[in-house]
Short mmCIF file of C-alpha atoms and ligand atoms in Angstrom, two decimals:
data_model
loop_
_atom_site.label_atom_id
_atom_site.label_comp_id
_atom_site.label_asym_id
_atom_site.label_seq_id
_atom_site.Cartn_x
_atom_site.Cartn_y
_atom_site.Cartn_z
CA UNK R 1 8.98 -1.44 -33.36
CA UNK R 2 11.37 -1.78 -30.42
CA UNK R 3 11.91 -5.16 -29.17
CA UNK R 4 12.39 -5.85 -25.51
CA UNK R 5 12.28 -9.03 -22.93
CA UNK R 6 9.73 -7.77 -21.24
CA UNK R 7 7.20 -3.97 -20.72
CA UNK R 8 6.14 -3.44 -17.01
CA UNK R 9 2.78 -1.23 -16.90
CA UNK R 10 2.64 0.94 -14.30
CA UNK R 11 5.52 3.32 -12.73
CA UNK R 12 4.12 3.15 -8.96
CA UNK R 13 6.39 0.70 -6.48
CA UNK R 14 5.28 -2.15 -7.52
CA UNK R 15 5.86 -1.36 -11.35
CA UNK R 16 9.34 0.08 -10.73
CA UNK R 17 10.53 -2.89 -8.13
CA UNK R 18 9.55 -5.40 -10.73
CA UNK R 19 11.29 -3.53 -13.87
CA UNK R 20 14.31 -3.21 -11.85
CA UNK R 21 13.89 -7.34 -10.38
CA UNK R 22 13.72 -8.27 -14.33
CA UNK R 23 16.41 -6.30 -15.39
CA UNK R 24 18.62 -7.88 -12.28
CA UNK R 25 17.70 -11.08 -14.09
CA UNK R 26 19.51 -9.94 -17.31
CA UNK R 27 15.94 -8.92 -18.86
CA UNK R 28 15.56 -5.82 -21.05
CA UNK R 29 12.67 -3.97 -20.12
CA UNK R 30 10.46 -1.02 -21.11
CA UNK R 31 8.45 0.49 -18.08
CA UNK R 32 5.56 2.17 -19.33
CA UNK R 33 3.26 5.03 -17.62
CA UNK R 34 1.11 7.88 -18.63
CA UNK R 35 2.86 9.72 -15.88
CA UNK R 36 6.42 10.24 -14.11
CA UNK R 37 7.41 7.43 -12.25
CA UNK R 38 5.89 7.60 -8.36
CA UNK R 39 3.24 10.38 -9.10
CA UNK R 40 0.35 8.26 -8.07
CA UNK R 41 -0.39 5.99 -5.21
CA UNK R 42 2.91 5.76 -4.32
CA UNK R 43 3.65 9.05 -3.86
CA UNK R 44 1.20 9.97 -1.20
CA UNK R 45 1.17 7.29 1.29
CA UNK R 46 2.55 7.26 5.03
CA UNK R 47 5.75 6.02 3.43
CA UNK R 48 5.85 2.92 6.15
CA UNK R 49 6.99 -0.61 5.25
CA UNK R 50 5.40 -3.08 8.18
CA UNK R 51 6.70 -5.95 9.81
CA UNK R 52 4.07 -6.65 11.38
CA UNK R 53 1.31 -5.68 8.63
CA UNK R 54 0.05 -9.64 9.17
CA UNK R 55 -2.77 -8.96 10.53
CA UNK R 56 -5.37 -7.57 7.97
CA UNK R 57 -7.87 -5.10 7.59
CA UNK R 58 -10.91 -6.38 8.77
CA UNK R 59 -14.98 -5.66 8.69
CA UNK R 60 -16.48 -4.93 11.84
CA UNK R 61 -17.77 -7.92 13.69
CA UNK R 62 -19.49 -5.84 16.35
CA UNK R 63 -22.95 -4.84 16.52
CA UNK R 64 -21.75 -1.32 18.37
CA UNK R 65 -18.94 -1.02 15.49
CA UNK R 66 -20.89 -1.20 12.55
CA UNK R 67 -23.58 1.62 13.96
CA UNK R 68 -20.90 3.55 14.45
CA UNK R 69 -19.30 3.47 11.38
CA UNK R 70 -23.02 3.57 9.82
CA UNK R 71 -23.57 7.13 11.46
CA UNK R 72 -20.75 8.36 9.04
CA UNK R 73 -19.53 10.51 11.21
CA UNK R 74 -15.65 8.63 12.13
CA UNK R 75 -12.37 9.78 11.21
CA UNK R 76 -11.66 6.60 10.52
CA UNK R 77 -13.98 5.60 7.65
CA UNK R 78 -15.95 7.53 5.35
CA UNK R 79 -18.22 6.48 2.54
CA UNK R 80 -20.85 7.79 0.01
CA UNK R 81 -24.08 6.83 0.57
CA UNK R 82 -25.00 6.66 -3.26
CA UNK R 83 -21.87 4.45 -3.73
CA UNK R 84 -22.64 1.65 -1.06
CA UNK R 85 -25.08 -0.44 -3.31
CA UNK R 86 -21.80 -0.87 -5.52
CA UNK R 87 -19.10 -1.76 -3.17
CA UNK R 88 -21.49 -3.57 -1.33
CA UNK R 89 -21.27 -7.44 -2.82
CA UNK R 90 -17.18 -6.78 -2.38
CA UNK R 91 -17.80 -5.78 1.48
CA UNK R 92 -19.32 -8.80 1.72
CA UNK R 93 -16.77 -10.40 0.58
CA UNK R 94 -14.68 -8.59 2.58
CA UNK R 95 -16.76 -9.79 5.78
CA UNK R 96 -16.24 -13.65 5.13
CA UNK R 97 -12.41 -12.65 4.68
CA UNK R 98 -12.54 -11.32 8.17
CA UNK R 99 -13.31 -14.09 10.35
CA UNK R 100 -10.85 -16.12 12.52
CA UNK R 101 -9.91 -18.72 10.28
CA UNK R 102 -9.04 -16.50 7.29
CA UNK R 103 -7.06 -14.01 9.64
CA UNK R 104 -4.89 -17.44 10.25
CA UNK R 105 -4.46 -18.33 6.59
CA UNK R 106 -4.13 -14.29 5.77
CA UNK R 107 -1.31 -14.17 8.49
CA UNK R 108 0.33 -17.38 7.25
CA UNK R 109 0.82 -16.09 3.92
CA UNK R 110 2.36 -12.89 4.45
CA UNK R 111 4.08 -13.78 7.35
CA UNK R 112 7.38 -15.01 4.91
CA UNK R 113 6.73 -12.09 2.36
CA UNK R 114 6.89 -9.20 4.90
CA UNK R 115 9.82 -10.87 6.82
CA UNK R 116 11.53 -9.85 3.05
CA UNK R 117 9.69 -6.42 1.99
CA UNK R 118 12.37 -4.28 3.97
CA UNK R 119 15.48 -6.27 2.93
CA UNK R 120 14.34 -5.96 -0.58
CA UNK R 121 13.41 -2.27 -0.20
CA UNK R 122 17.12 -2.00 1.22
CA UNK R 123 18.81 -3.60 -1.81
CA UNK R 124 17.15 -1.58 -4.01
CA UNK R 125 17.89 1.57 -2.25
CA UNK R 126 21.59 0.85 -1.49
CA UNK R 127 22.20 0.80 -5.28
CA UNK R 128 19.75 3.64 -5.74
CA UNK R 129 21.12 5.82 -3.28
CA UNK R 130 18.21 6.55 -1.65
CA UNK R 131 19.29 5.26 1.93
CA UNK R 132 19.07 8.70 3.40
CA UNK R 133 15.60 8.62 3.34
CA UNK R 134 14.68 5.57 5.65
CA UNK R 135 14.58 5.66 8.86
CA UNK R 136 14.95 2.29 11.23
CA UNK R 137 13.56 4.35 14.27
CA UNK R 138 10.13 1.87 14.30
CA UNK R 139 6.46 3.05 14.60
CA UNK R 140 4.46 3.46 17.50
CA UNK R 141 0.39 2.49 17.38
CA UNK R 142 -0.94 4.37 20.64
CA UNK R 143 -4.34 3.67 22.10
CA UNK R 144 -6.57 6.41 24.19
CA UNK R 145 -7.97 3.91 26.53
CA UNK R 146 -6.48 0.55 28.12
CA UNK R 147 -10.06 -0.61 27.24
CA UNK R 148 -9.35 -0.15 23.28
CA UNK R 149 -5.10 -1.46 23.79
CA UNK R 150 -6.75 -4.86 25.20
CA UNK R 151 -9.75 -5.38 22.94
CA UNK R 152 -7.67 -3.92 19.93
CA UNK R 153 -4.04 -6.17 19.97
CA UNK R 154 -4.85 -9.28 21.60
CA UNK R 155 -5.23 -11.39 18.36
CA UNK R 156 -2.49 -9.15 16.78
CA UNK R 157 0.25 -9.60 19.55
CA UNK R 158 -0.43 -13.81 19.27
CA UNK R 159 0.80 -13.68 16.44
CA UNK R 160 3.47 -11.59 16.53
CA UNK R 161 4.23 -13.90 18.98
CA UNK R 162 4.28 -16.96 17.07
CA UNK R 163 6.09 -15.67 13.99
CA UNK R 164 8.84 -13.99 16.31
CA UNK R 165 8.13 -10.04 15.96
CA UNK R 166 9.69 -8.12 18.24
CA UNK R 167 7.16 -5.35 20.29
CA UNK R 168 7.31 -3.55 22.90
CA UNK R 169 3.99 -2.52 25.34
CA UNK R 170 4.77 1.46 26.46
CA UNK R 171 2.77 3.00 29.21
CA UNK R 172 2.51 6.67 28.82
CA UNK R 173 5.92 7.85 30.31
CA UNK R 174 7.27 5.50 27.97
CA UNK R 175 5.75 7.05 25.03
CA UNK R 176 6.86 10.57 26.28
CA UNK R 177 10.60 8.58 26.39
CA UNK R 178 10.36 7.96 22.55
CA UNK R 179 8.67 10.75 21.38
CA UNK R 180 9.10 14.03 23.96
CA UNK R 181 6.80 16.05 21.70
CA UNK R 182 3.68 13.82 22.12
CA UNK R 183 1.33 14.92 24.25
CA UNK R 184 0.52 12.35 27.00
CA UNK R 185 -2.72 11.26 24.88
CA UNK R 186 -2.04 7.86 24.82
CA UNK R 187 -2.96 5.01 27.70
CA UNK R 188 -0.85 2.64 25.73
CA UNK R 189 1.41 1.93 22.87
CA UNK R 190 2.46 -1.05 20.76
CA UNK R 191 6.07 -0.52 19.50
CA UNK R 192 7.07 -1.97 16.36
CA UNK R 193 10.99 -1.69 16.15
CA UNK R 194 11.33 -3.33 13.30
CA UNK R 195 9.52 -1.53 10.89
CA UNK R 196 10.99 0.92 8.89
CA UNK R 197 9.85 4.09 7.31
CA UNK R 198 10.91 6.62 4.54
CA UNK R 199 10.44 10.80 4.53
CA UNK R 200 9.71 10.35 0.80
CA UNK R 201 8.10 7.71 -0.47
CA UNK R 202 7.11 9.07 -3.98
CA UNK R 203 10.87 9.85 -3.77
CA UNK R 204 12.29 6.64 -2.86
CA UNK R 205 9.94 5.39 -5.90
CA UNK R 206 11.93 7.70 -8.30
CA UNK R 207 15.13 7.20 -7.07
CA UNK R 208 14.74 3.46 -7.78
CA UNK R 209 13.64 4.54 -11.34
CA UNK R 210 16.72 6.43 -11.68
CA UNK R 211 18.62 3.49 -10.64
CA UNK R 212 16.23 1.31 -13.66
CA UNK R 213 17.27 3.95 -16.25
CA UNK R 214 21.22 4.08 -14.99
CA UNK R 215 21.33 0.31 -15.42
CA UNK R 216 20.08 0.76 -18.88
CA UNK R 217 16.36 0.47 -18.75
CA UNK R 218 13.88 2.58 -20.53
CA UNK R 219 11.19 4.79 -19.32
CA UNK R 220 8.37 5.58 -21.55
CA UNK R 221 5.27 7.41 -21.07
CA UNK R 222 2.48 6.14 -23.03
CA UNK R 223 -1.38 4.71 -22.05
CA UNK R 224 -1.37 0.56 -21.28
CA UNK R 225 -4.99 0.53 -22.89
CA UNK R 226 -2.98 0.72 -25.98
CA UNK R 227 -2.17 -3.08 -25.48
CA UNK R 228 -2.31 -5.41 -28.19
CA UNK R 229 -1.79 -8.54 -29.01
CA UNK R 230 0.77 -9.05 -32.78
CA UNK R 231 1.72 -11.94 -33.43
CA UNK R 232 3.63 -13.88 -30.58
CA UNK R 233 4.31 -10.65 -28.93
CA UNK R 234 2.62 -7.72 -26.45
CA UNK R 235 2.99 -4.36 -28.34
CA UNK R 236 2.37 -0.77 -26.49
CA UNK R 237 2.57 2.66 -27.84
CA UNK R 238 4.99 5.05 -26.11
CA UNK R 239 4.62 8.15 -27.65
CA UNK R 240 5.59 7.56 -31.25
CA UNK R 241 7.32 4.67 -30.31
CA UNK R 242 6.21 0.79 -30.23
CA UNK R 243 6.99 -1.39 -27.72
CA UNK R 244 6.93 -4.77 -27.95
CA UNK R 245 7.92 -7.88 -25.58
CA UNK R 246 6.79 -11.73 -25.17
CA UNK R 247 6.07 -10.51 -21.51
CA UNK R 248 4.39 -8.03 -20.37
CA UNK R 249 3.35 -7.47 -16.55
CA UNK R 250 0.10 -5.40 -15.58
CA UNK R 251 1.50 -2.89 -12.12
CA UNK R 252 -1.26 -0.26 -12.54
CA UNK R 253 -2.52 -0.70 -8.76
CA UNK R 254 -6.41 0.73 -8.84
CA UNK R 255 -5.87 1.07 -12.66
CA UNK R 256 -5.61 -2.40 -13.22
CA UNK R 257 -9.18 -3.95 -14.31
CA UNK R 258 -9.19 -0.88 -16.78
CA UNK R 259 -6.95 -3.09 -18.64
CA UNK R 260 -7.93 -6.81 -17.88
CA UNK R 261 -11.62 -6.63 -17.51
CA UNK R 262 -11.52 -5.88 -21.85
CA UNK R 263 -9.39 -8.97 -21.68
CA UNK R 264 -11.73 -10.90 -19.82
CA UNK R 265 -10.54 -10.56 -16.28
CA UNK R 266 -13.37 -10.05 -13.33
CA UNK R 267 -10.89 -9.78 -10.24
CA UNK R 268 -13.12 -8.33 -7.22
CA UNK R 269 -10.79 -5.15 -6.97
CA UNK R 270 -12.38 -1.82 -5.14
CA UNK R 271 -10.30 1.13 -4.23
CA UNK R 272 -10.04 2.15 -0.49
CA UNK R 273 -9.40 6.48 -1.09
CA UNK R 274 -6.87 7.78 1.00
CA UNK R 275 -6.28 11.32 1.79
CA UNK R 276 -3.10 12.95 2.95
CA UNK R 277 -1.84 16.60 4.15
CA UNK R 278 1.41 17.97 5.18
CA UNK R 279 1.73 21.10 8.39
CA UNK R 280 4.86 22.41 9.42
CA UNK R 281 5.50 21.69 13.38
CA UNK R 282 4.97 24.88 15.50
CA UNK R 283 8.78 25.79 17.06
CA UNK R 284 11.38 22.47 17.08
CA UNK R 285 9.13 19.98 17.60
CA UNK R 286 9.91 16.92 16.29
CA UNK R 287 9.26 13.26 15.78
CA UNK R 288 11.25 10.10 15.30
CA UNK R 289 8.93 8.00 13.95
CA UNK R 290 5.19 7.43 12.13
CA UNK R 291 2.57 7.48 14.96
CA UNK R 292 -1.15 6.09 14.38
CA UNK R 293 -3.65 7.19 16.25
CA UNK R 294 -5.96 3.70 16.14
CA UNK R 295 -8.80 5.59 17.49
CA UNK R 296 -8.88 7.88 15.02
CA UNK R 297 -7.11 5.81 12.06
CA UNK R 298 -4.82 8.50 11.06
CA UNK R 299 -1.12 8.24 10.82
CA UNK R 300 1.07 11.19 11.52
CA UNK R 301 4.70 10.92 9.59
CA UNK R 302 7.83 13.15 9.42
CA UNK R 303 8.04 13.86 5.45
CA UNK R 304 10.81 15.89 3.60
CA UNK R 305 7.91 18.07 3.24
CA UNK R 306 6.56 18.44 6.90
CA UNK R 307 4.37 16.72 8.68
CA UNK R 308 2.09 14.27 6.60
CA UNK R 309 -1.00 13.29 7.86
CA UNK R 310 -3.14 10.31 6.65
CA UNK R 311 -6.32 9.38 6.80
CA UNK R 312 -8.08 6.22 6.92
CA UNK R 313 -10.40 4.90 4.29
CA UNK R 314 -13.24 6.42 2.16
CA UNK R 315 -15.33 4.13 -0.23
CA UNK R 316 -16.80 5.93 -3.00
CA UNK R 317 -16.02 5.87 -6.94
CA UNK R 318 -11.79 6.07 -7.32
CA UNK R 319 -12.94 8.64 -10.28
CA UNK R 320 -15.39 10.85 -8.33
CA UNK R 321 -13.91 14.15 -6.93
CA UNK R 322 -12.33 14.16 -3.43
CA UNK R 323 -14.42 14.71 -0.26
CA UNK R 324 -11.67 14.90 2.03
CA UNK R 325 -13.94 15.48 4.78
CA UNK R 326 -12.04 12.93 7.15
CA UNK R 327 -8.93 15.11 7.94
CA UNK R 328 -10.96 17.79 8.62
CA UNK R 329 -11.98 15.19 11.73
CA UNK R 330 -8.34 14.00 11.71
CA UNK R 331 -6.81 17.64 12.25
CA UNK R 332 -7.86 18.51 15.81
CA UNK R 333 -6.95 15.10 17.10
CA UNK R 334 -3.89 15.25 15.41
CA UNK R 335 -3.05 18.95 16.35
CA UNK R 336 -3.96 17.83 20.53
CA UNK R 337 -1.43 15.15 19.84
CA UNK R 338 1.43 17.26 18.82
CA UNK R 339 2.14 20.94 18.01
CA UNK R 340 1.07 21.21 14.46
CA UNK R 341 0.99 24.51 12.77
CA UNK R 342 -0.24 25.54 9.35
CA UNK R 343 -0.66 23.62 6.25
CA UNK R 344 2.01 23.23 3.84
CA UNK R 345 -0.61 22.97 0.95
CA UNK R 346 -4.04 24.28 0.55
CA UNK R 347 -6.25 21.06 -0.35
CA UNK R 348 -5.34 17.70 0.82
CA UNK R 349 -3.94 15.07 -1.79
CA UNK R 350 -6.31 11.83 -2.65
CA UNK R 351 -4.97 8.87 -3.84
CA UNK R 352 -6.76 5.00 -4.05
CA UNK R 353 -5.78 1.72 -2.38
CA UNK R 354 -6.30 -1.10 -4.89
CA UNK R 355 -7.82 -3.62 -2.64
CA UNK R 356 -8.80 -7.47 -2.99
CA UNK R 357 -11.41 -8.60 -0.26
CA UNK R 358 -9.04 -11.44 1.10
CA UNK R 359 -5.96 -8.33 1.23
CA UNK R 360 -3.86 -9.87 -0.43
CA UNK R 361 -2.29 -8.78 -4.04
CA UNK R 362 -2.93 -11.17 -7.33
CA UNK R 363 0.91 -12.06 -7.96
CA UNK R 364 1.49 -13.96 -11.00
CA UNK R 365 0.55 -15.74 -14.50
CA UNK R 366 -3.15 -14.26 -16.24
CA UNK R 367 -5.03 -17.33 -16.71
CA UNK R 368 -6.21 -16.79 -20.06
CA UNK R 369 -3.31 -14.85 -21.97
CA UNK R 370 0.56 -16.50 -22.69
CA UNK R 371 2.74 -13.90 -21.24
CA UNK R 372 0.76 -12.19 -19.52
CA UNK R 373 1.86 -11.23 -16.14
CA UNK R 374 -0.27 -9.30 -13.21
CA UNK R 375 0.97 -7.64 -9.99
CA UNK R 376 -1.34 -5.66 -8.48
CA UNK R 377 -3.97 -5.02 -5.89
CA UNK R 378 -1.53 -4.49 -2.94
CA UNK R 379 -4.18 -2.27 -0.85
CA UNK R 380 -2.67 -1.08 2.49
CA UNK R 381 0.50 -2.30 1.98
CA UNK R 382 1.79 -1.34 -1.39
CA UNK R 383 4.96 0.35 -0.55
CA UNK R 384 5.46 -2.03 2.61
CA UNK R 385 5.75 -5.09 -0.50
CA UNK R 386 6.68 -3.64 -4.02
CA UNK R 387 9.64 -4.63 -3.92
CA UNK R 388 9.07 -8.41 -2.54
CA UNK R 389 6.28 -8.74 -5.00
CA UNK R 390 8.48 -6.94 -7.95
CA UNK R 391 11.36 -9.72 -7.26
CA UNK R 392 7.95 -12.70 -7.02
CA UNK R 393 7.10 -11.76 -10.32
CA UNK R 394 10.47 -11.85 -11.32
CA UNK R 395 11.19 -15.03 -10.12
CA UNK R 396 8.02 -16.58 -11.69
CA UNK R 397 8.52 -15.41 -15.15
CA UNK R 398 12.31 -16.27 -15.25
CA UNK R 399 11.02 -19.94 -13.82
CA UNK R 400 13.41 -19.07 -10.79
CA UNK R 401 12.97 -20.90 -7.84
CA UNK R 402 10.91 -18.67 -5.85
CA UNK R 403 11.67 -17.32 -2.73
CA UNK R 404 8.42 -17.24 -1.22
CA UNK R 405 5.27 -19.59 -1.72
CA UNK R 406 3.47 -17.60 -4.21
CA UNK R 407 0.97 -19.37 -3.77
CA UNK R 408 -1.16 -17.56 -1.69
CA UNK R 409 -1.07 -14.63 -4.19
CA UNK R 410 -2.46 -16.90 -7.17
CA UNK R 411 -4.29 -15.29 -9.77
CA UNK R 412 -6.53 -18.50 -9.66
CA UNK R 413 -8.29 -17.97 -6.09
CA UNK R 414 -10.65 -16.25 -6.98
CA UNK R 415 -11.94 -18.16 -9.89
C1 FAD T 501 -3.47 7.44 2.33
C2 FAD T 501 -2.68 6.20 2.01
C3 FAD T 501 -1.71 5.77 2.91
C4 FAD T 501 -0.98 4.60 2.63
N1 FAD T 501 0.03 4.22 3.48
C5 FAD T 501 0.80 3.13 3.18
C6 FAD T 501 1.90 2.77 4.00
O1 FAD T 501 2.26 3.46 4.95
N2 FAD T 501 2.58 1.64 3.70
C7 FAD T 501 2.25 0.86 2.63
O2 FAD T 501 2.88 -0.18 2.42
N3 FAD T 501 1.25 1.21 1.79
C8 FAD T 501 0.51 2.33 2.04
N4 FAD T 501 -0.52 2.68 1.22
C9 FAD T 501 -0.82 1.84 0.05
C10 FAD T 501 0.17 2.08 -1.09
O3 FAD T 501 0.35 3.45 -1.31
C11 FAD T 501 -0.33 1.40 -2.37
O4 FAD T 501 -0.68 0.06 -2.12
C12 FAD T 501 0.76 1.43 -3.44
O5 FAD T 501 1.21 2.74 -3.66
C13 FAD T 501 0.26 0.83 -4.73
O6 FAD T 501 1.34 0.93 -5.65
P1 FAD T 501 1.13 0.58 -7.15
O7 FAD T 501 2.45 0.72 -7.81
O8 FAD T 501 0.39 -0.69 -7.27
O9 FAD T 501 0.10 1.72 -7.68
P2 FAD T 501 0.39 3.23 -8.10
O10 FAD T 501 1.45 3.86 -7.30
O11 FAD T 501 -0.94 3.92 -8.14
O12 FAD T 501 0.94 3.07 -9.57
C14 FAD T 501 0.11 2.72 -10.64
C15 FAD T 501 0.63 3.45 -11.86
O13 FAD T 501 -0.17 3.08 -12.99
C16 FAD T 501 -0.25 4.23 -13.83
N5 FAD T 501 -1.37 4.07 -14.76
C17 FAD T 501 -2.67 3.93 -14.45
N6 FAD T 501 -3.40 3.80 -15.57
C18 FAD T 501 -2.54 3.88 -16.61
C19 FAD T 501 -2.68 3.81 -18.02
N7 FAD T 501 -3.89 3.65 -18.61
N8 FAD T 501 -1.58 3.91 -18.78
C20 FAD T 501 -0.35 4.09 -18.23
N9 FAD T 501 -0.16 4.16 -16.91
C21 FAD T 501 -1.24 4.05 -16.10
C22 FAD T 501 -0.41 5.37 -12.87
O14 FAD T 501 -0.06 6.61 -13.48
C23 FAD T 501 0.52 4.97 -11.74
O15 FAD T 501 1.82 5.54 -11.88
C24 FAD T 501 -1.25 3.86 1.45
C25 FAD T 501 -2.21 4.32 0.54
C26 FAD T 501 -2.91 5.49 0.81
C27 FAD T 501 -3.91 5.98 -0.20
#
């Protein structure tokens, strides 16, 4: 048996930010995962870290909305039938986490932890040397009609407004300014400057392993249901080997209640599926920056490997097999926005947002079980906060002082 301070479950971002927080704080860890580091989740998302991700995700208020989205026909969201009868009691959860009032308190917590997530991104990539792949060019959010711009960013601007986020409103030849290659689809904009993006995120998740293993840390691969409990400590297999640690902290993003709900644990976590694809441009065209597409809730992002498109969400089973029907939708919007030309890979990739109905991740101390740490549940905005919740954690199990109210991210709310 191999003794450490502490194992960290799960090599996505949030799993490697938090091994690499504790071992800052002169902890020896073990990061356990079935798989490389950054293979799941984190490797297939739009790769964008948001300033301005305070205003969340919400359920359609709208008569006009919801009849659209019950059609099943949008780009935008996608669901199976069969499955709705499950997800339903956590989209109506969702539904009381979207009115006014809990947009305030949702934007008042994560207000001070995404004023953080690309600072800590960028101290963790400094030593990690993966610096060449972020860019600080910004994202733009472009809107088809002035109609949509108004209805769509009123609430969102406010509070931009109030916590100090820089924006910028582009008409259409300002778009063209920014981004030559975009055809002049868009009414309006909203520029984000200050929101960074990476052309590898899966990358950027490795190379911040690499830095974990340089500094001494140890990367196993081995399955977290193995977790026991012997005497005062957590033990895990890895491989032939057993780990074992007075800590142990559960990263496994939609994986997570695989482990805890054995243990006990009945946190209201669904997964949102996400799909992505990568096309080469056609001739030089290029882009700067990630562009959504609100109307059609795809983002289009330069990646090492071309151009990645995602899509929005799809609500089914995180197990059942893809149905990646939405950028089949996606593509000819996407190809009338700018020059895309063939596919880099044959089927799109699927991957699973672990999301909480109030969007926000459970950050801290398991109720029931000494030691017991939990991280997870970051939804739309895993990569954006890995880090900042990686250094939370950190912080909370060294007794640090921390440097954001954690609060908000209790593991008690939803008790
Ligand atoms: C299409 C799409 C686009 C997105 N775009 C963005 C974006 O632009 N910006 C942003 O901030 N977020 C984005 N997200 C969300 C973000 O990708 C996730 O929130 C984030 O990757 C979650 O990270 P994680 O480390 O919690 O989970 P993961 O990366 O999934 O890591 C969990 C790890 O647990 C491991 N694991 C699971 N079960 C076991 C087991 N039994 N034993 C051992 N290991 C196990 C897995 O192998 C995996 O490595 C997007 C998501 C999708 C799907």
């Amino acid at each position: 048996m191999e003794r450490f301070d502490a194992i960290v479950l799960g090599a996505g971002i949030v799993g490697v930010a938090t091994a690499l927080n504790l071992q800052k704080r002169n902890r020896t860890v073990a990061l356990v995962d079935r798989r490389e580091p950054g293979e799941a989740t984190s490797y297939g998302n739009a790769g964008v870290i948001e300033r301005e991700g305070f205003y969340p995700i919400v359920f359609p208020r709208k008569l006009g909305e919801l009849w659209r989205y019950a059609r099943n026909q949008e780009a935008e969201l996608h669901y199976n039938g069969r499955f709705l009868p499950k997800v339903a009691p956590w989209l109506i959860r969702l539904r009381a986490g979207s009115s006014p009032r809990a947009i305030e308190d949702y934007a008042a917590a994560m207000d001070p932890i995404l004023a953080h997530a690309a600072s800590e991104h960028g101290v963790l990539a400094g030593k990690g040397r993966a610096v060449e792949l972020f860019r600080g060019t910004g994202w733009i959010k472009g809107y088809r009609s002035l109609a949509h711009f108004e209805a769509d960013t009123k609430a969102h601007l406010a509070l931009a407004e109030r916590f100090g986020v820089r924006y910028e409103i582009l008409d259409s030849h300002e778009i063209t300014d920014l981004e030559p290659d975009l055809a002049p689809v868009f009414a309006r904009a909203v520029f984000w400057p200050d929101t960074v993006s990476v052309a590898s995120p899966g990358g950027v998740t490795k190379a911040y392993a690499r830095l974990f293993e340089a500094m001494g840390g140890t990367i196993g691969q081995g399955d977290a249901l193995s977790l026991r409990r012997e005497s005062d400590l957590w033990m895990v297999d890895m491989g032939e080997r057993k780990v074992a640690a007075p800590d142990i902290v559960v990263s496994l993003g939609p994986w997570a209640m695989d482990l805890l709900r054995p243990l006990g644990y009945r946190y209201p976590l669904a997964v949102k599926r996400g799909y992505h694809q990568h096309f080469k441009p056609r001739g030089d065209a290029a882009l700067e920056r990630p562009v959504v597409d609100v109307a059609h809730g795809y983002v289009l992002t330069p990646m090492r490997q071309g151009y990645r498109i995602t899509s929005g969400i799809e609500f089914d089973d995180r197990d059942a097999p893809p149905t990646p029907v939405q950028i089949g939708r996606i593509l000819p919007q996407a190809k009338a926005l700018f020059p895309l030309g063939e596919a880099v890979e044959a089927e799109p990739w699927m991957g699973s947002r672990p999301c909480l109905p109030d969007s926000m991740p459970i950050v801290g101390a398991a109720p029931r079980h000494p030691g017991l740490w939990l991280n997870f549940g970051h939804g739309h905005l895993g990569f954006t906060l890995g880090p900042a919740t990686g250094r939370l954690v950190s912080e909370l199990i060294t007794r640090e002082m921390p440097f954001v109210d954690p609060a908000p991210f209790s593991p008690l709310r939803f008790r």
